[in-house]
Amino acid sequence: MIKNCLARIGCLTLVVAVVGGGWWFREDIAGWWRRLEITASSVPSEDLARRAADKLQGMTSAERPTDLRLSQAEIQSLLTYRAAPLLPEGVSEPLVEIRDSTLLLSARVDPKGLQGLASPEVVERLLSDSASVVVELWPGVVTPGVARVEVVTLQAGSIVVPSMMIPWILESVEIPGFETTGVTVLLPIPGRVERFDVDAGSLVLEMADRNDD
């Protein structure tokens, strides 16, 4: 699909646009590059992972609406001690950073271990070897129990992926239970979660009352 699109646009026009735009907006591009670097990663611990898991379990079993806040250190601990052992073979070293309204997630990705998870064409275009992939996500809720994360920016190694390519990349990734629409990923959340966002340095999840329809 990408190859056909580039052929229709015209390679010469594309090269001129990229080179010219890259020079004209070089300061902005440098800013985007800095924005996608995780510089405030927290030190994980098994104790924090256990406490965070207990918070999530307590939230889903609560009878009344609850407001759950997970700090960056708690999320990093969950990623390291709970999520990392379950990741596909080609994905490792997950890191997280909480920003003002978004999350940065980073992982080491080896294209050799991604067979069956993504389109070979997309993997070949983005990664020729093992590299760090960083994604900026804006979380939210579509309806209670259904969350959405919007991919704001995606960087694979030294490549900052143009926003118009992100939908094609998401469509090529096969994750059971997840749906994609444009730059947005829809995913189920246990319980009646009506709030899922970033606030004051924490990831916030809030449950609706069980008596609400």
Coordinates of N, CA and C in Angstrom, one line a residue:
M1 N 0.8 -1.2 0.0 CA 0.0 0.0 0.0 C 0.9 1.3 0.0
I2 N 1.9 1.3 0.9 CA 2.8 2.4 1.0 C 3.5 2.6 -0.4
K3 N 4.0 1.5 -0.9 CA 4.7 1.6 -2.2 C 3.9 2.2 -3.3
N4 N 2.6 1.7 -3.4 CA 1.7 2.2 -4.4 C 1.4 3.7 -4.2
C5 N 1.3 4.1 -2.9 CA 1.0 5.5 -2.7 C 2.2 6.4 -3.1
L6 N 3.4 6.0 -2.8 CA 4.6 6.7 -3.1 C 4.7 6.8 -4.7
A7 N 4.3 5.7 -5.3 CA 4.4 5.7 -6.8 C 3.4 6.8 -7.4
R8 N 2.2 6.9 -6.8 CA 1.2 7.8 -7.3 C 1.7 9.2 -7.1
I9 N 2.2 9.5 -5.9 CA 2.7 10.9 -5.6 C 3.8 11.3 -6.5
G10 N 4.7 10.3 -6.8 CA 5.9 10.7 -7.6 C 7.1 10.8 -6.7
C11 N 8.1 9.9 -7.0 CA 9.3 9.9 -6.2 C 10.0 11.2 -6.2
L12 N 10.2 11.8 -7.3 CA 10.9 13.1 -7.4 C 10.3 14.2 -6.5
T13 N 8.9 14.3 -6.7 CA 8.2 15.3 -5.9 C 8.4 15.0 -4.4
L14 N 8.3 13.7 -4.0 CA 8.4 13.4 -2.6 C 9.8 13.7 -2.0
V15 N 10.9 13.4 -2.8 CA 12.2 13.7 -2.4 C 12.4 15.2 -2.2
V16 N 12.0 16.0 -3.2 CA 12.1 17.5 -3.1 C 11.3 18.0 -1.8
A17 N 10.1 17.4 -1.6 CA 9.3 17.9 -0.5 C 10.0 17.6 0.9
V18 N 10.5 16.3 1.0 CA 11.2 15.9 2.2 C 12.4 16.7 2.5
V19 N 13.3 16.8 1.4 CA 14.6 17.5 1.6 C 14.3 19.0 1.9
G20 N 13.4 19.6 1.1 CA 13.1 21.0 1.3 C 12.4 21.3 2.6
G21 N 11.5 20.4 3.0 CA 10.8 20.6 4.2 C 11.7 20.3 5.4
G22 N 12.6 19.3 5.3 CA 13.5 19.0 6.3 C 14.4 20.2 6.6
W23 N 14.9 20.9 5.6 CA 15.7 22.1 5.8 C 14.9 23.2 6.3
W24 N 13.7 23.5 5.8 CA 13.0 24.6 6.2 C 12.5 24.5 7.7
F25 N 12.1 23.3 8.1 CA 11.6 23.1 9.4 C 12.6 22.3 10.3
R26 N 13.9 22.5 10.0 CA 15.0 21.7 10.7 C 14.9 22.0 12.2
E27 N 14.6 23.2 12.7 CA 14.6 23.5 14.1 C 13.4 22.8 14.8
D28 N 12.3 22.7 14.1 CA 11.1 22.0 14.6 C 11.4 20.5 14.7
I29 N 12.0 20.0 13.6 CA 12.3 18.6 13.6 C 13.2 18.2 14.8
A30 N 14.2 19.1 15.1 CA 15.1 18.8 16.2 C 14.3 18.8 17.5
G31 N 13.3 19.7 17.6 CA 12.4 19.7 18.8 C 11.6 18.4 18.9
W32 N 11.1 17.9 17.8 CA 10.4 16.6 17.8 C 11.3 15.5 18.3
W33 N 12.5 15.5 17.8 CA 13.5 14.5 18.2 C 13.7 14.5 19.7
R34 N 13.9 15.7 20.3 CA 14.1 15.8 21.7 C 12.9 15.3 22.5
R35 N 11.7 15.7 21.9 CA 10.4 15.3 22.6 C 10.3 13.8 22.8
L36 N 10.8 13.0 21.9 CA 10.6 11.6 21.9 C 11.7 10.9 22.6
E37 N 12.6 11.6 23.3 CA 13.6 10.9 24.1 C 13.1 10.7 25.6
I38 N 13.1 9.5 26.1 CA 12.7 9.3 27.5 C 13.9 9.6 28.3
T39 N 13.8 10.7 29.1 CA 14.9 11.1 29.9 C 14.6 11.0 31.4
A40 N 13.4 10.6 31.8 CA 13.0 10.6 33.2 C 12.5 9.2 33.6
S41 N 13.1 8.2 33.1 CA 12.7 6.8 33.4 C 12.9 6.6 34.9
S42 N 11.9 5.9 35.5 CA 12.0 5.6 37.0 C 12.6 4.2 37.2
V43 N 13.2 4.1 38.4 CA 13.8 2.8 38.8 C 12.7 1.9 39.3
P44 N 12.5 0.7 38.6 CA 11.4 -0.2 39.0 C 11.7 -1.0 40.2
S45 N 10.7 -1.5 40.9 CA 10.9 -2.4 42.0 C 9.7 -3.5 42.0
E46 N 10.0 -4.6 42.5 CA 9.0 -5.7 42.7 C 7.9 -5.2 43.6
D47 N 8.3 -4.5 44.7 CA 7.3 -4.1 45.7 C 6.3 -3.1 45.0
L48 N 6.8 -2.1 44.2 CA 6.0 -1.2 43.5 C 5.0 -1.9 42.5
A49 N 5.6 -2.9 41.9 CA 4.7 -3.6 40.9 C 3.6 -4.3 41.6
R50 N 3.9 -4.9 42.8 CA 2.9 -5.6 43.5 C 1.8 -4.6 44.1
R51 N 2.3 -3.5 44.5 CA 1.3 -2.5 45.0 C 0.4 -2.0 43.9
A52 N 1.0 -1.7 42.8 CA 0.2 -1.2 41.6 C -0.8 -2.2 41.2
A53 N -0.4 -3.5 41.1 CA -1.3 -4.6 40.7 C -2.4 -4.7 41.7
D54 N -2.1 -4.5 43.0 CA -3.2 -4.6 44.1 C -4.2 -3.4 43.9
K55 N -3.7 -2.2 43.5 CA -4.5 -1.1 43.3 C -5.5 -1.4 42.1
L56 N -5.0 -2.0 41.0 CA -5.8 -2.3 39.9 C -6.9 -3.3 40.3
Q57 N -6.5 -4.3 41.0 CA -7.4 -5.4 41.4 C -8.5 -4.8 42.3
G58 N -8.1 -3.9 43.3 CA -9.0 -3.3 44.2 C -10.0 -2.4 43.4
M59 N -9.5 -1.8 42.4 CA -10.4 -0.9 41.7 C -11.5 -1.7 40.9
T60 N -11.2 -2.8 40.3 CA -12.2 -3.5 39.5 C -13.2 -4.2 40.4
S61 N -12.9 -4.4 41.7 CA -13.8 -5.1 42.6 C -14.6 -4.1 43.5
A62 N -14.3 -2.8 43.3 CA -14.9 -1.9 44.2 C -16.4 -1.7 43.8
E63 N -17.3 -1.5 44.8 CA -18.7 -1.3 44.6 C -19.0 0.2 44.3
R64 N -18.2 1.1 44.8 CA -18.4 2.5 44.6 C -17.4 3.1 43.6
P65 N -17.7 4.2 42.9 CA -16.7 4.8 42.0 C -15.4 5.1 42.7
T66 N -14.3 4.7 42.1 CA -13.0 5.0 42.7 C -12.1 5.7 41.7
D67 N -11.2 6.5 42.3 CA -10.3 7.2 41.5 C -8.9 6.6 41.7
L68 N -8.3 6.0 40.7 CA -7.1 5.3 40.9 C -6.0 6.1 40.1
R69 N -4.9 6.3 40.8 CA -3.7 7.1 40.3 C -2.5 6.2 40.3
L70 N -1.9 6.0 39.2 CA -0.6 5.2 39.1 C 0.5 6.2 38.7
S71 N 1.5 6.2 39.5 CA 2.7 7.1 39.3 C 3.6 6.5 38.2
Q72 N 4.5 7.3 37.7 CA 5.4 6.8 36.7 C 6.2 5.6 37.2
A73 N 6.6 5.6 38.4 CA 7.4 4.5 39.0 C 6.6 3.3 39.1
E74 N 5.3 3.4 39.4 CA 4.4 2.2 39.5 C 4.2 1.6 38.2
I75 N 4.0 2.5 37.1 CA 3.8 1.9 35.8 C 5.0 1.3 35.3
Q76 N 6.2 1.9 35.5 CA 7.5 1.3 35.1 C 7.7 -0.1 35.8
S77 N 7.3 -0.2 37.0 CA 7.5 -1.4 37.8 C 6.5 -2.5 37.2
L78 N 5.3 -2.1 36.8 CA 4.4 -3.1 36.2 C 5.0 -3.5 34.9
L79 N 5.5 -2.6 34.1 CA 6.1 -3.0 32.8 C 7.2 -3.9 33.0
T80 N 8.1 -3.7 33.9 CA 9.3 -4.4 34.1 C 9.0 -5.8 34.7
Y81 N 8.2 -5.9 35.7 CA 8.0 -7.2 36.4 C 6.7 -7.9 36.0
R82 N 5.8 -7.3 35.3 CA 4.6 -8.0 35.0 C 4.4 -8.1 33.5
A83 N 4.7 -7.0 32.7 CA 4.4 -7.0 31.3 C 5.6 -7.6 30.5
A84 N 6.8 -7.3 30.9 CA 8.0 -7.6 30.1 C 8.1 -9.2 29.9
P85 N 7.8 -10.0 30.9 CA 7.9 -11.5 30.6 C 6.9 -12.0 29.6
L86 N 5.8 -11.2 29.3 CA 4.7 -11.6 28.4 C 4.9 -11.0 27.0
L87 N 5.9 -10.1 26.8 CA 6.0 -9.4 25.5 C 6.5 -10.4 24.5
P88 N 6.2 -10.2 23.2 CA 6.7 -11.0 22.1 C 8.2 -11.1 22.1
E89 N 8.7 -12.1 21.5 CA 10.1 -12.3 21.5 C 11.0 -11.2 21.0
G90 N 10.4 -10.4 20.0 CA 11.2 -9.3 19.4 C 11.1 -8.0 20.2
V91 N 10.4 -8.0 21.3 CA 10.2 -6.7 22.0 C 10.7 -6.9 23.5
S92 N 11.6 -5.9 23.9 CA 12.2 -6.0 25.2 C 12.5 -4.6 25.8
E93 N 12.9 -4.5 27.0 CA 13.3 -3.3 27.7 C 12.2 -2.2 27.6
P94 N 11.0 -2.4 28.1 CA 10.0 -1.4 28.0 C 10.3 -0.3 29.0
L95 N 10.1 1.0 28.6 CA 10.3 2.1 29.5 C 9.1 3.0 29.3
V96 N 8.8 3.8 30.4 CA 7.7 4.8 30.3 C 8.1 6.1 30.9
E97 N 7.5 7.2 30.4 CA 7.6 8.5 30.9 C 6.3 9.2 30.9
I98 N 5.8 9.8 32.0 CA 4.5 10.5 32.0 C 4.8 12.0 31.7
R99 N 4.1 12.6 30.8 CA 4.2 14.0 30.5 C 3.0 14.7 30.9
D100 N 2.8 15.9 30.4 CA 1.7 16.8 30.9 C 0.3 16.1 30.6
S101 N 0.1 15.6 29.4 CA -1.1 15.0 29.0 C -1.0 13.7 28.3
T102 N 0.3 13.3 28.0 CA 0.5 12.1 27.3 C 1.5 11.2 28.0
L103 N 1.6 10.0 27.4 CA 2.6 9.0 27.9 C 3.6 8.7 26.8
L104 N 4.9 8.6 27.2 CA 5.9 8.1 26.2 C 6.2 6.6 26.6
L105 N 6.1 5.8 25.6 CA 6.5 4.4 25.8 C 7.6 4.0 24.9
S106 N 8.6 3.3 25.4 CA 9.8 3.0 24.6 C 10.1 1.5 24.8
A107 N 10.6 0.8 23.7 CA 11.0 -0.6 23.9 C 12.0 -0.9 22.8
R108 N 12.9 -1.8 23.1 CA 13.8 -2.3 22.1 C 13.1 -3.3 21.2
V109 N 13.2 -3.1 19.9 CA 12.5 -4.0 19.0 C 13.5 -4.6 18.0
D110 N 13.4 -6.0 17.9 CA 14.2 -6.7 17.0 C 13.3 -7.2 15.9
P111 N 13.5 -6.8 14.6 CA 12.5 -7.2 13.6 C 12.5 -8.7 13.3
K112 N 13.6 -9.4 13.7 CA 13.6 -10.8 13.5 C 12.6 -11.5 14.4
G113 N 12.1 -10.9 15.4 CA 11.2 -11.6 16.3 C 9.8 -11.1 16.1
L114 N 9.5 -10.4 15.1 CA 8.1 -9.8 14.8 C 7.3 -10.6 13.8
Q115 N 7.8 -11.8 13.4 CA 7.0 -12.5 12.4 C 5.6 -12.8 13.0
G116 N 4.6 -12.5 12.1 CA 3.2 -12.8 12.5 C 2.6 -11.7 13.3
L117 N 3.4 -10.7 13.7 CA 2.8 -9.6 14.5 C 2.6 -8.3 13.7
A118 N 3.3 -8.2 12.6 CA 3.2 -7.0 11.8 C 3.5 -7.3 10.3
S119 N 3.1 -6.5 9.4 CA 3.3 -6.7 8.0 C 4.8 -6.6 7.7
P120 N 5.4 -7.6 7.0 CA 6.8 -7.6 6.7 C 7.2 -6.4 6.0
E121 N 6.3 -5.8 5.1 CA 6.7 -4.6 4.4 C 6.9 -3.4 5.3
V122 N 6.0 -3.3 6.3 CA 6.2 -2.2 7.3 C 7.4 -2.4 8.1
V123 N 7.7 -3.6 8.6 CA 8.9 -3.9 9.4 C 10.1 -3.6 8.6
E124 N 10.2 -4.0 7.4 CA 11.3 -3.8 6.5 C 11.6 -2.3 6.3
R125 N 10.5 -1.5 6.2 CA 10.7 -0.1 5.9 C 11.2 0.7 7.1
L126 N 10.7 0.2 8.3 CA 11.0 1.0 9.5 C 12.3 0.5 10.2
L127 N 12.5 -0.8 10.2 CA 13.6 -1.4 11.0 C 14.5 -2.3 10.2
S128 N 15.7 -2.0 10.0 CA 16.6 -3.0 9.3 C 17.4 -3.8 10.4
D129 N 17.4 -3.3 11.6 CA 18.1 -4.0 12.7 C 17.4 -3.7 14.0
S130 N 17.9 -4.3 15.1 CA 17.3 -4.0 16.4 C 17.5 -2.5 16.7
A131 N 16.4 -1.9 17.2 CA 16.4 -0.4 17.4 C 15.4 -0.1 18.5
S132 N 15.5 1.1 19.1 CA 14.6 1.6 20.0 C 13.4 2.2 19.3
V133 N 12.2 1.8 19.7 CA 11.0 2.4 19.2 C 10.3 3.2 20.3
V134 N 10.0 4.5 20.0 CA 9.3 5.3 21.0 C 8.0 5.8 20.5
V135 N 7.0 5.8 21.3 CA 5.7 6.2 20.8 C 5.1 7.1 21.9
E136 N 4.5 8.2 21.4 CA 3.8 9.1 22.4 C 2.3 8.9 22.2
L137 N 1.6 8.6 23.4 CA 0.2 8.2 23.4 C -0.6 9.2 24.2
W138 N -1.8 9.5 23.7 CA -2.8 10.3 24.4 C -3.9 9.4 24.8
P139 N -4.1 9.1 26.0 CA -5.2 8.2 26.4 C -6.5 8.9 26.7
G140 N -7.6 8.1 26.6 CA -8.9 8.6 26.8 C -9.9 7.5 26.8
V141 N -11.2 7.8 27.0 CA -12.3 6.8 27.0 C -13.3 7.1 25.9
V142 N -13.7 6.1 25.2 CA -14.8 6.3 24.2 C -16.1 6.1 24.9
T143 N -16.3 5.0 25.5 CA -17.5 4.7 26.4 C -17.0 4.0 27.6
P144 N -17.7 3.9 28.7 CA -17.3 3.2 29.9 C -16.9 1.8 29.5
G145 N -15.7 1.4 29.9 CA -15.2 0.0 29.6 C -14.4 -0.1 28.3
V146 N -14.5 1.0 27.4 CA -13.7 1.0 26.2 C -12.8 2.2 26.1
A147 N -11.5 1.9 26.1 CA -10.5 3.0 26.1 C -10.0 3.2 24.7
R148 N -9.4 4.4 24.5 CA -8.7 4.7 23.3 C -7.4 5.3 23.6
V149 N -6.4 5.0 22.8 CA -5.1 5.7 22.9 C -4.7 6.2 21.5
E150 N -4.5 7.5 21.4 CA -4.2 8.1 20.1 C -2.7 8.2 20.0
V151 N -2.1 7.7 18.9 CA -0.7 7.7 18.6 C -0.4 9.1 18.1
V152 N 0.2 9.9 19.0 CA 0.6 11.3 18.6 C 1.8 11.4 17.8
T153 N 2.9 10.6 18.2 CA 4.1 10.6 17.5 C 4.7 9.2 17.6
L154 N 5.4 8.8 16.5 CA 6.1 7.5 16.5 C 7.5 7.7 16.0
Q155 N 8.5 7.1 16.7 CA 9.8 7.2 16.2 C 10.4 5.8 16.3
A156 N 11.0 5.3 15.2 CA 11.7 4.0 15.1 C 13.1 4.2 14.8
G157 N 14.0 4.0 15.8 CA 15.4 4.2 15.6 C 15.6 5.7 15.3
S158 N 16.2 6.0 14.2 CA 16.5 7.4 13.9 C 15.4 8.0 13.0
I159 N 14.3 7.2 12.7 CA 13.2 7.7 11.8 C 12.1 8.2 12.6
V160 N 11.7 9.5 12.4 CA 10.5 10.0 12.9 C 9.4 9.8 11.9
V161 N 8.5 8.9 12.2 CA 7.5 8.5 11.2 C 6.5 9.6 10.9
P162 N 6.3 9.9 9.6 CA 5.3 11.0 9.3 C 3.9 10.5 9.8
S163 N 3.1 11.5 10.2 CA 1.8 11.2 10.8 C 0.9 10.4 9.8
M164 N 1.0 10.7 8.5 CA 0.1 10.1 7.5 C 0.4 8.6 7.4
M165 N 1.6 8.2 7.8 CA 2.0 6.7 7.7 C 1.5 5.9 9.0
I166 N 1.2 6.6 10.1 CA 0.9 5.9 11.3 C -0.3 5.0 11.1
P167 N -1.4 5.4 10.5 CA -2.6 4.5 10.3 C -2.2 3.2 9.6
W168 N -1.3 3.3 8.6 CA -0.9 2.1 7.8 C -0.2 1.2 8.7
I169 N 0.7 1.8 9.6 CA 1.5 0.9 10.5 C 0.6 0.2 11.5
L170 N -0.4 1.0 12.1 CA -1.3 0.4 13.1 C -2.1 -0.7 12.4
E171 N -2.6 -0.5 11.2 CA -3.4 -1.5 10.5 C -2.6 -2.8 10.3
S172 N -1.3 -2.7 10.2 CA -0.5 -3.9 10.0 C -0.2 -4.7 11.2
V173 N -0.4 -4.1 12.4 CA -0.1 -4.8 13.6 C -1.3 -5.6 14.1
E174 N -1.1 -6.9 14.4 CA -2.1 -7.8 14.8 C -2.1 -8.1 16.3
I175 N -3.0 -7.5 17.0 CA -3.1 -7.7 18.5 C -4.5 -8.1 18.8
P176 N -4.7 -9.3 19.3 CA -6.1 -9.8 19.6 C -6.8 -8.9 20.6
G177 N -8.0 -8.5 20.3 CA -8.8 -7.7 21.2 C -8.7 -6.2 20.9
F178 N -7.7 -5.8 20.1 CA -7.5 -4.4 19.8 C -8.1 -4.0 18.5
E179 N -8.6 -2.9 18.4 CA -9.1 -2.3 17.1 C -8.4 -1.0 16.8
T180 N -8.2 -0.8 15.5 CA -7.5 0.5 15.1 C -8.4 1.3 14.2
T181 N -8.4 2.6 14.3 CA -9.1 3.5 13.4 C -8.3 4.7 13.2
G182 N -7.7 4.9 12.1 CA -6.8 6.0 11.9 C -5.5 5.9 12.8
V183 N -5.3 7.0 13.6 CA -4.2 7.0 14.5 C -4.6 6.5 15.9
T184 N -5.8 5.9 16.1 CA -6.3 5.6 17.4 C -6.4 4.1 17.5
V185 N -6.1 3.6 18.7 CA -6.2 2.2 19.0 C -7.3 2.1 20.1
L186 N -8.3 1.2 19.9 CA -9.4 1.0 20.8 C -9.1 -0.3 21.6
L187 N -9.2 -0.3 22.9 CA -9.0 -1.5 23.7 C -10.0 -1.6 24.8
P188 N -10.3 -2.8 25.2 CA -11.3 -3.0 26.3 C -10.5 -2.8 27.6
I189 N -11.2 -2.2 28.6 CA -10.7 -2.0 30.0 C -11.6 -2.8 30.9
P190 N -11.1 -3.6 31.8 CA -12.0 -4.3 32.8 C -12.8 -3.3 33.6
G191 N -14.1 -3.7 33.8 CA -14.9 -2.8 34.6 C -15.5 -1.7 33.8
R192 N -16.1 -0.8 34.5 CA -16.8 0.4 33.9 C -15.9 1.6 34.1
V193 N -14.8 1.6 33.4 CA -13.9 2.7 33.5 C -14.4 3.9 32.6
E194 N -14.7 5.0 33.2 CA -15.2 6.2 32.5 C -14.2 7.3 32.4
R195 N -13.0 7.1 33.0 CA -12.0 8.1 32.9 C -10.6 7.4 32.8
F196 N -9.8 7.8 31.8 CA -8.5 7.2 31.5 C -7.6 8.3 30.9
D197 N -6.9 9.0 31.7 CA -6.0 10.0 31.2 C -4.9 10.3 32.1
V198 N -4.1 11.3 31.7 CA -2.9 11.7 32.5 C -3.2 13.0 33.2
D199 N -2.9 13.1 34.5 CA -3.2 14.3 35.2 C -2.2 14.4 36.4
A200 N -1.5 15.6 36.5 CA -0.6 15.9 37.6 C 0.5 14.8 37.8
G201 N 1.1 14.3 36.7 CA 2.1 13.3 36.8 C 1.7 11.9 37.0
S202 N 0.4 11.6 36.9 CA -0.1 10.2 37.1 C -1.0 9.8 36.0
L203 N -1.1 8.5 35.8 CA -2.1 7.9 35.0 C -3.4 7.7 35.8
V204 N -4.5 8.3 35.4 CA -5.7 8.3 36.2 C -6.8 7.4 35.6
L205 N -7.3 6.5 36.4 CA -8.5 5.6 35.9 C -9.6 5.8 37.0
E206 N -10.8 6.0 36.5 CA -11.9 6.2 37.3 C -13.1 5.4 36.9
M207 N -13.7 4.7 37.9 CA -14.8 3.8 37.6 C -16.1 4.5 37.8
A208 N -17.1 4.1 36.9 CA -18.5 4.6 37.1 C -19.2 3.8 38.2
D209 N -20.2 4.3 38.8 CA -21.0 3.6 39.7 C -21.7 2.4 39.1
R210 N -21.7 1.3 39.8 CA -22.3 0.1 39.2 C -23.8 0.2 39.0
N211 N -24.4 1.2 39.7 CA -25.8 1.3 39.5 C -26.2 2.2 38.4
D212 N -25.2 2.9 37.8 CA -25.4 3.8 36.6 C -25.7 2.9 35.4
D213 N -26.6 3.3 34.5 CA -26.8 2.6 33.2 C -26.3 3.5 32.1

